[in-house]
Short mmCIF file of N, CA and C in Angstrom, two decimals:
data_model
loop_
_atom_site.label_atom_id
_atom_site.label_comp_id
_atom_site.label_asym_id
_atom_site.label_seq_id
_atom_site.Cartn_x
_atom_site.Cartn_y
_atom_site.Cartn_z
N MET A 1 0.68 -1.15 0.15
CA MET A 1 0.06 0.04 0.00
C MET A 1 0.88 1.34 0.09
N VAL A 2 2.06 1.12 0.24
CA VAL A 2 2.83 2.44 0.52
C VAL A 2 3.46 2.92 -1.04
N ALA A 3 4.09 1.97 -1.79
CA ALA A 3 4.80 2.18 -2.98
C ALA A 3 3.87 3.09 -4.08
N PRO A 4 2.58 2.61 -4.27
CA PRO A 4 1.82 3.39 -5.31
C PRO A 4 1.69 4.81 -4.85
N PHE A 5 1.43 5.01 -3.54
CA PHE A 5 1.14 6.42 -3.14
C PHE A 5 2.46 7.27 -2.60
N CYS A 6 3.38 6.66 -2.09
CA CYS A 6 4.56 7.49 -1.72
C CYS A 6 5.61 7.37 -2.76
N ASP A 7 5.83 6.50 -3.48
CA ASP A 7 6.84 6.37 -4.53
C ASP A 7 6.19 5.85 -5.94
N PRO A 8 5.39 6.91 -6.49
CA PRO A 8 4.66 6.54 -7.76
C PRO A 8 5.78 6.29 -8.93
N GLY A 9 6.90 6.77 -8.92
CA GLY A 9 7.85 6.47 -9.98
C GLY A 9 8.46 5.33 -9.91
N LEU A 10 8.32 4.46 -8.66
CA LEU A 10 8.91 3.13 -8.55
C LEU A 10 8.32 2.14 -9.39
N GLU A 11 8.91 1.34 -10.21
CA GLU A 11 8.40 0.28 -10.97
C GLU A 11 8.39 -0.92 -10.12
N TRP A 12 7.41 -1.19 -9.52
CA TRP A 12 7.13 -2.41 -8.62
C TRP A 12 5.91 -3.38 -9.05
N ASP A 13 5.34 -2.95 -10.15
CA ASP A 13 3.94 -3.49 -10.50
C ASP A 13 4.15 -4.16 -11.78
N PHE A 14 2.91 -4.38 -12.52
CA PHE A 14 2.88 -5.16 -13.81
C PHE A 14 3.77 -4.32 -14.83
N ARG A 15 4.23 -3.29 -14.66
CA ARG A 15 5.28 -2.74 -15.63
C ARG A 15 6.45 -3.71 -15.77
N LEU A 16 6.86 -4.44 -14.80
CA LEU A 16 7.80 -5.20 -14.89
C LEU A 16 7.42 -6.79 -15.08
N PRO A 17 8.05 -7.35 -16.32
CA PRO A 17 7.65 -8.42 -16.97
C PRO A 17 7.58 -9.68 -16.01
N ARG A 18 8.34 -9.90 -14.87
CA ARG A 18 8.41 -11.04 -14.15
C ARG A 18 7.17 -10.85 -13.02
N VAL A 19 6.45 -9.71 -12.91
CA VAL A 19 5.52 -9.67 -11.92
C VAL A 19 4.32 -10.26 -12.43
N ALA A 20 3.87 -11.36 -11.80
CA ALA A 20 2.72 -12.12 -12.22
C ALA A 20 1.41 -11.87 -11.36
N SER A 21 1.67 -11.45 -9.99
CA SER A 21 0.71 -11.19 -9.21
C SER A 21 1.03 -9.99 -7.99
N ILE A 22 0.14 -9.45 -7.78
CA ILE A 22 0.38 -8.29 -6.64
C ILE A 22 -0.58 -8.58 -5.48
N ASN A 23 -0.16 -8.82 -4.22
CA ASN A 23 -1.06 -8.81 -2.96
C ASN A 23 -0.61 -7.82 -2.14
N VAL A 24 -1.71 -7.55 -1.50
CA VAL A 24 -1.83 -6.40 -0.48
C VAL A 24 -2.47 -6.67 0.68
N SER A 25 -2.02 -6.45 1.90
CA SER A 25 -2.71 -6.52 3.21
C SER A 25 -3.23 -5.18 3.47
N GLY A 26 -4.39 -4.95 2.98
CA GLY A 26 -5.05 -3.48 3.07
C GLY A 26 -5.19 -3.22 4.50
N HIS A 27 -5.32 -3.96 5.46
CA HIS A 27 -5.49 -3.67 6.98
C HIS A 27 -4.10 -3.15 7.64
N LYS A 28 -3.08 -3.34 7.12
CA LYS A 28 -1.75 -3.02 7.82
C LYS A 28 -1.73 -1.55 8.18
N TYR A 29 -2.19 -0.81 7.43
CA TYR A 29 -2.14 0.74 7.81
C TYR A 29 -3.42 1.20 8.14
N GLY A 30 -4.48 0.44 8.67
CA GLY A 30 -5.50 0.98 9.28
C GLY A 30 -6.64 1.33 8.26
N LEU A 31 -7.63 1.85 8.60
CA LEU A 31 -8.69 2.56 7.96
C LEU A 31 -9.77 1.48 7.42
N VAL A 32 -9.43 0.16 7.76
CA VAL A 32 -10.44 -0.90 7.26
C VAL A 32 -10.40 -1.91 8.35
N TYR A 33 -11.44 -2.89 8.32
CA TYR A 33 -11.65 -3.86 9.02
C TYR A 33 -10.23 -4.80 9.19
N PRO A 34 -9.96 -5.41 10.25
CA PRO A 34 -8.86 -6.43 10.26
C PRO A 34 -8.99 -7.60 9.24
N GLY A 35 -8.06 -7.92 8.45
CA GLY A 35 -8.26 -9.16 7.67
C GLY A 35 -8.30 -8.89 6.27
N VAL A 36 -8.56 -7.65 5.83
CA VAL A 36 -8.93 -7.27 4.54
C VAL A 36 -7.57 -7.32 3.68
N GLY A 37 -7.72 -7.99 2.40
CA GLY A 37 -6.60 -7.90 1.73
C GLY A 37 -6.95 -8.49 0.31
N TRP A 38 -6.28 -8.19 -0.67
CA TRP A 38 -6.54 -8.80 -2.13
C TRP A 38 -5.27 -9.12 -2.91
N VAL A 39 -5.51 -9.81 -3.68
CA VAL A 39 -4.51 -10.19 -4.77
C VAL A 39 -5.04 -9.93 -6.07
N VAL A 40 -4.14 -9.56 -7.03
CA VAL A 40 -4.68 -9.45 -8.43
C VAL A 40 -3.40 -10.10 -9.25
N TRP A 41 -3.94 -10.74 -10.31
CA TRP A 41 -3.07 -11.42 -11.28
C TRP A 41 -2.92 -10.54 -12.45
N ARG A 42 -1.92 -10.62 -13.00
CA ARG A 42 -1.57 -10.01 -14.41
C ARG A 42 -2.62 -10.34 -15.41
N ASP A 43 -3.13 -11.63 -15.53
CA ASP A 43 -3.99 -12.12 -16.45
C ASP A 43 -4.52 -13.48 -15.95
N ALA A 44 -5.52 -14.02 -16.49
CA ALA A 44 -6.14 -15.26 -15.94
C ALA A 44 -5.03 -16.28 -16.07
N ALA A 45 -4.22 -16.41 -17.03
CA ALA A 45 -3.11 -17.48 -17.31
C ALA A 45 -2.21 -17.42 -16.14
N ALA A 46 -2.04 -16.36 -15.41
CA ALA A 46 -0.89 -16.21 -14.29
C ALA A 46 -1.68 -16.85 -12.96
N LEU A 47 -3.00 -16.93 -12.97
CA LEU A 47 -3.70 -17.61 -11.75
C LEU A 47 -3.51 -19.14 -11.78
N PRO A 48 -2.83 -19.44 -10.68
CA PRO A 48 -2.70 -21.03 -10.65
C PRO A 48 -4.00 -21.64 -10.53
N GLU A 49 -4.17 -22.70 -11.41
CA GLU A 49 -5.45 -23.59 -11.55
C GLU A 49 -5.88 -24.36 -10.15
N ASP A 50 -4.81 -24.58 -9.31
CA ASP A 50 -4.91 -25.06 -8.06
C ASP A 50 -5.56 -24.24 -7.15
N LEU A 51 -5.64 -22.99 -7.31
CA LEU A 51 -6.43 -21.97 -6.46
C LEU A 51 -7.78 -21.73 -6.92
N VAL A 52 -8.33 -22.35 -8.05
CA VAL A 52 -9.67 -22.19 -8.48
C VAL A 52 -10.46 -23.32 -8.05
N PHE A 53 -11.40 -23.12 -7.30
CA PHE A 53 -12.46 -24.04 -7.13
C PHE A 53 -13.64 -24.20 -8.09
N ARG A 54 -14.18 -25.29 -8.32
CA ARG A 54 -15.26 -25.45 -9.16
C ARG A 54 -16.44 -25.97 -8.29
N VAL A 55 -17.49 -25.18 -8.40
CA VAL A 55 -18.59 -25.47 -7.55
C VAL A 55 -19.74 -25.49 -8.42
N ASN A 56 -20.94 -26.41 -8.10
CA ASN A 56 -22.08 -26.55 -8.79
C ASN A 56 -23.05 -25.41 -8.19
N TYR A 57 -23.31 -24.43 -9.07
CA TYR A 57 -24.16 -23.43 -8.47
C TYR A 57 -25.29 -23.25 -9.51
N LEU A 58 -26.46 -23.13 -8.90
CA LEU A 58 -27.75 -23.29 -9.86
C LEU A 58 -27.70 -24.07 -11.07
N GLY A 59 -27.26 -25.29 -10.79
CA GLY A 59 -27.23 -26.29 -11.90
C GLY A 59 -25.81 -26.41 -12.86
N GLY A 60 -25.20 -25.38 -12.64
CA GLY A 60 -24.02 -25.22 -13.64
C GLY A 60 -22.74 -25.26 -12.85
N ASP A 61 -21.73 -25.44 -13.56
CA ASP A 61 -20.36 -25.63 -12.92
C ASP A 61 -19.76 -24.01 -13.05
N MET A 62 -19.25 -23.59 -11.98
CA MET A 62 -18.84 -22.28 -11.79
C MET A 62 -17.49 -22.15 -11.02
N PRO A 63 -16.60 -21.58 -11.86
CA PRO A 63 -15.35 -21.43 -11.17
C PRO A 63 -15.19 -20.29 -10.21
N THR A 64 -14.58 -20.52 -9.00
CA THR A 64 -14.61 -19.31 -8.02
C THR A 64 -13.26 -19.39 -7.48
N PHE A 65 -12.86 -18.18 -7.05
CA PHE A 65 -11.81 -18.04 -6.32
C PHE A 65 -11.83 -17.05 -5.04
N ALA A 66 -11.84 -17.81 -3.95
CA ALA A 66 -12.18 -17.05 -2.69
C ALA A 66 -11.82 -18.04 -1.36
N LEU A 67 -11.51 -17.55 -0.29
CA LEU A 67 -11.16 -18.31 0.94
C LEU A 67 -12.33 -19.15 1.22
N THR A 68 -13.48 -18.74 1.12
CA THR A 68 -14.85 -19.39 1.24
C THR A 68 -15.82 -18.97 0.06
N PHE A 69 -16.58 -19.77 -0.28
CA PHE A 69 -17.61 -19.57 -1.32
C PHE A 69 -18.44 -18.25 -1.20
N SER A 70 -18.80 -17.99 0.03
CA SER A 70 -19.70 -16.76 0.29
C SER A 70 -19.01 -16.14 1.45
N ARG A 71 -18.63 -14.94 1.36
CA ARG A 71 -17.93 -14.20 2.33
C ARG A 71 -18.64 -12.91 2.36
N PRO A 72 -18.76 -12.27 3.59
CA PRO A 72 -19.34 -10.84 3.50
C PRO A 72 -18.50 -9.99 2.79
N ALA A 73 -19.04 -8.79 2.14
CA ALA A 73 -18.40 -7.89 1.56
C ALA A 73 -18.04 -6.57 2.08
N ALA A 74 -18.36 -6.58 3.54
CA ALA A 74 -18.10 -5.35 4.16
C ALA A 74 -16.80 -4.70 4.32
N GLN A 75 -15.75 -5.62 4.26
CA GLN A 75 -14.35 -5.19 4.46
C GLN A 75 -14.06 -4.44 2.90
N VAL A 76 -14.42 -5.24 1.97
CA VAL A 76 -14.24 -4.69 0.54
C VAL A 76 -14.99 -3.26 0.28
N VAL A 77 -16.11 -3.18 0.76
CA VAL A 77 -16.92 -2.06 0.70
C VAL A 77 -16.17 -0.93 1.53
N ALA A 78 -15.84 -1.21 2.58
CA ALA A 78 -15.23 -0.12 3.49
C ALA A 78 -13.80 0.29 2.78
N GLN A 79 -13.15 -0.45 2.19
CA GLN A 79 -11.83 -0.07 1.51
C GLN A 79 -12.10 0.74 0.36
N CYS A 80 -13.08 0.31 -0.36
CA CYS A 80 -13.64 0.99 -1.57
C CYS A 80 -14.08 2.45 -1.15
N TYR A 81 -14.92 2.60 -0.18
CA TYR A 81 -15.29 3.73 0.46
C TYR A 81 -14.24 4.75 0.76
N ASN A 82 -13.24 4.28 1.43
CA ASN A 82 -12.16 4.97 1.92
C ASN A 82 -11.26 5.56 0.73
N PHE A 83 -11.05 4.53 -0.39
CA PHE A 83 -10.34 5.00 -1.54
C PHE A 83 -10.98 6.14 -2.25
N LEU A 84 -12.51 5.95 -2.34
CA LEU A 84 -13.22 7.16 -3.03
C LEU A 84 -13.36 8.42 -2.07
N ARG A 85 -13.41 8.17 -0.92
CA ARG A 85 -13.50 9.53 0.16
C ARG A 85 -12.31 10.23 0.09
N LEU A 86 -11.12 9.45 0.31
CA LEU A 86 -9.86 10.01 0.52
C LEU A 86 -9.16 10.49 -1.01
N GLY A 87 -9.50 9.72 -1.98
CA GLY A 87 -8.75 10.21 -3.23
C GLY A 87 -7.32 9.62 -3.03
N PHE A 88 -6.65 9.89 -4.33
CA PHE A 88 -5.22 9.45 -4.29
C PHE A 88 -4.48 10.49 -3.47
N GLN A 89 -4.73 11.65 -3.29
CA GLN A 89 -3.85 12.55 -2.41
C GLN A 89 -4.01 12.10 -1.05
N GLY A 90 -5.28 11.93 -0.66
CA GLY A 90 -5.72 11.52 0.77
C GLY A 90 -4.92 10.28 1.30
N CYS A 91 -5.22 9.20 0.31
CA CYS A 91 -4.45 8.01 0.54
C CYS A 91 -2.87 8.36 0.62
N ARG A 92 -2.40 9.30 -0.30
CA ARG A 92 -0.66 9.41 -0.21
C ARG A 92 -0.56 9.98 1.21
N ARG A 93 -1.52 10.95 1.74
CA ARG A 93 -1.22 11.67 3.00
C ARG A 93 -1.05 10.50 4.07
N VAL A 94 -2.13 9.62 4.20
CA VAL A 94 -2.02 8.55 5.18
C VAL A 94 -0.75 7.66 5.02
N GLN A 95 -0.42 7.28 3.83
CA GLN A 95 0.74 6.22 3.77
C GLN A 95 2.08 7.12 4.11
N GLN A 96 2.10 8.55 3.82
CA GLN A 96 3.26 9.36 4.17
C GLN A 96 3.32 9.59 5.71
N TYR A 97 2.35 9.70 6.23
CA TYR A 97 2.32 9.78 7.79
C TYR A 97 2.79 8.52 8.41
N CYS A 98 2.40 7.39 7.86
CA CYS A 98 2.87 6.07 8.24
C CYS A 98 4.45 5.95 7.96
N ARG A 99 4.87 6.39 6.88
CA ARG A 99 6.26 6.46 6.55
C ARG A 99 7.09 7.26 7.60
N ASP A 100 6.67 8.30 7.91
CA ASP A 100 7.15 9.35 8.68
C ASP A 100 7.36 8.78 10.07
N VAL A 101 6.32 8.01 10.55
CA VAL A 101 6.48 7.37 11.82
C VAL A 101 7.45 6.21 11.88
N ALA A 102 7.42 5.38 10.72
CA ALA A 102 8.41 4.33 10.68
C ALA A 102 9.94 4.84 10.62
N THR A 103 10.09 5.99 9.84
CA THR A 103 11.33 6.57 9.73
C THR A 103 11.86 7.17 11.12
N SER A 104 11.07 7.63 11.68
CA SER A 104 11.28 8.32 13.16
C SER A 104 11.55 7.27 14.13
N LEU A 105 10.87 6.25 14.21
CA LEU A 105 11.16 5.13 15.17
C LEU A 105 12.44 4.47 14.76
N ALA A 106 12.67 4.27 13.53
CA ALA A 106 14.02 3.72 13.18
C ALA A 106 15.11 4.55 13.69
N SER A 107 15.02 5.74 13.43
CA SER A 107 16.04 6.71 13.82
C SER A 107 16.24 6.58 15.35
N THR A 108 15.11 6.49 16.10
CA THR A 108 15.22 6.61 17.40
C THR A 108 15.78 5.19 18.00
N VAL A 109 15.51 4.00 17.54
CA VAL A 109 16.01 2.71 17.73
C VAL A 109 17.46 2.65 17.44
N ARG A 110 17.94 3.32 16.22
CA ARG A 110 19.32 3.30 15.87
C ARG A 110 20.19 3.98 17.04
N ARG A 111 19.56 5.03 17.44
CA ARG A 111 20.29 5.78 18.53
C ARG A 111 20.37 5.16 19.73
N LEU A 112 19.41 4.19 20.09
CA LEU A 112 19.56 3.56 21.50
C LEU A 112 20.68 2.47 21.56
N GLY A 113 21.17 2.13 20.42
CA GLY A 113 22.32 1.19 20.73
C GLY A 113 22.39 -0.19 20.06
N PRO A 114 21.88 -1.03 20.95
CA PRO A 114 22.58 -2.52 20.60
C PRO A 114 21.72 -3.24 19.45
N SER A 115 20.69 -2.56 18.75
CA SER A 115 20.04 -3.11 17.68
C SER A 115 20.65 -2.57 16.35
N ARG A 116 20.48 -3.63 15.47
CA ARG A 116 21.02 -3.42 14.17
C ARG A 116 19.85 -3.37 13.23
N LEU A 117 19.50 -2.13 12.58
CA LEU A 117 18.40 -1.99 11.71
C LEU A 117 18.62 -2.55 10.30
N LEU A 118 17.65 -3.34 9.79
CA LEU A 118 17.71 -3.76 8.61
C LEU A 118 17.21 -2.69 7.45
N THR A 119 16.41 -1.76 7.99
CA THR A 119 15.90 -0.66 7.11
C THR A 119 15.84 0.49 7.90
N ARG A 120 15.62 1.59 7.28
CA ARG A 120 15.33 2.85 7.96
C ARG A 120 13.99 3.31 7.86
N GLY A 121 13.25 2.45 7.55
CA GLY A 121 11.69 2.73 7.36
C GLY A 121 11.21 3.49 6.05
N SER A 122 12.27 3.80 5.27
CA SER A 122 11.93 4.53 4.05
C SER A 122 11.76 3.83 2.91
#
């Protein structure tokens, strides 16, 4: 959720030929119910057949891809609402605040001493 908003010039997505899917844990930065996340594949050919379930629905064979066949959509609706309400700039502002907190914490931890940071939070 950070890269598209805070680093729009960074090529991390389907612009790279080896990227077949992108998954996001949308709840990690708040604003939605815990557990909401999603995955998007470049195209149907990139979706592993092992992940597609075939169910008999209303007398016909229907492929489905979900954790369960019927899940409530409240988490998805809330995420869409926030995207629409905040817009790109609002989402960017939220993600930048999160990054600012991460870099501040990393700086403080680095000054404390015995820990070795793997990232500065940027």
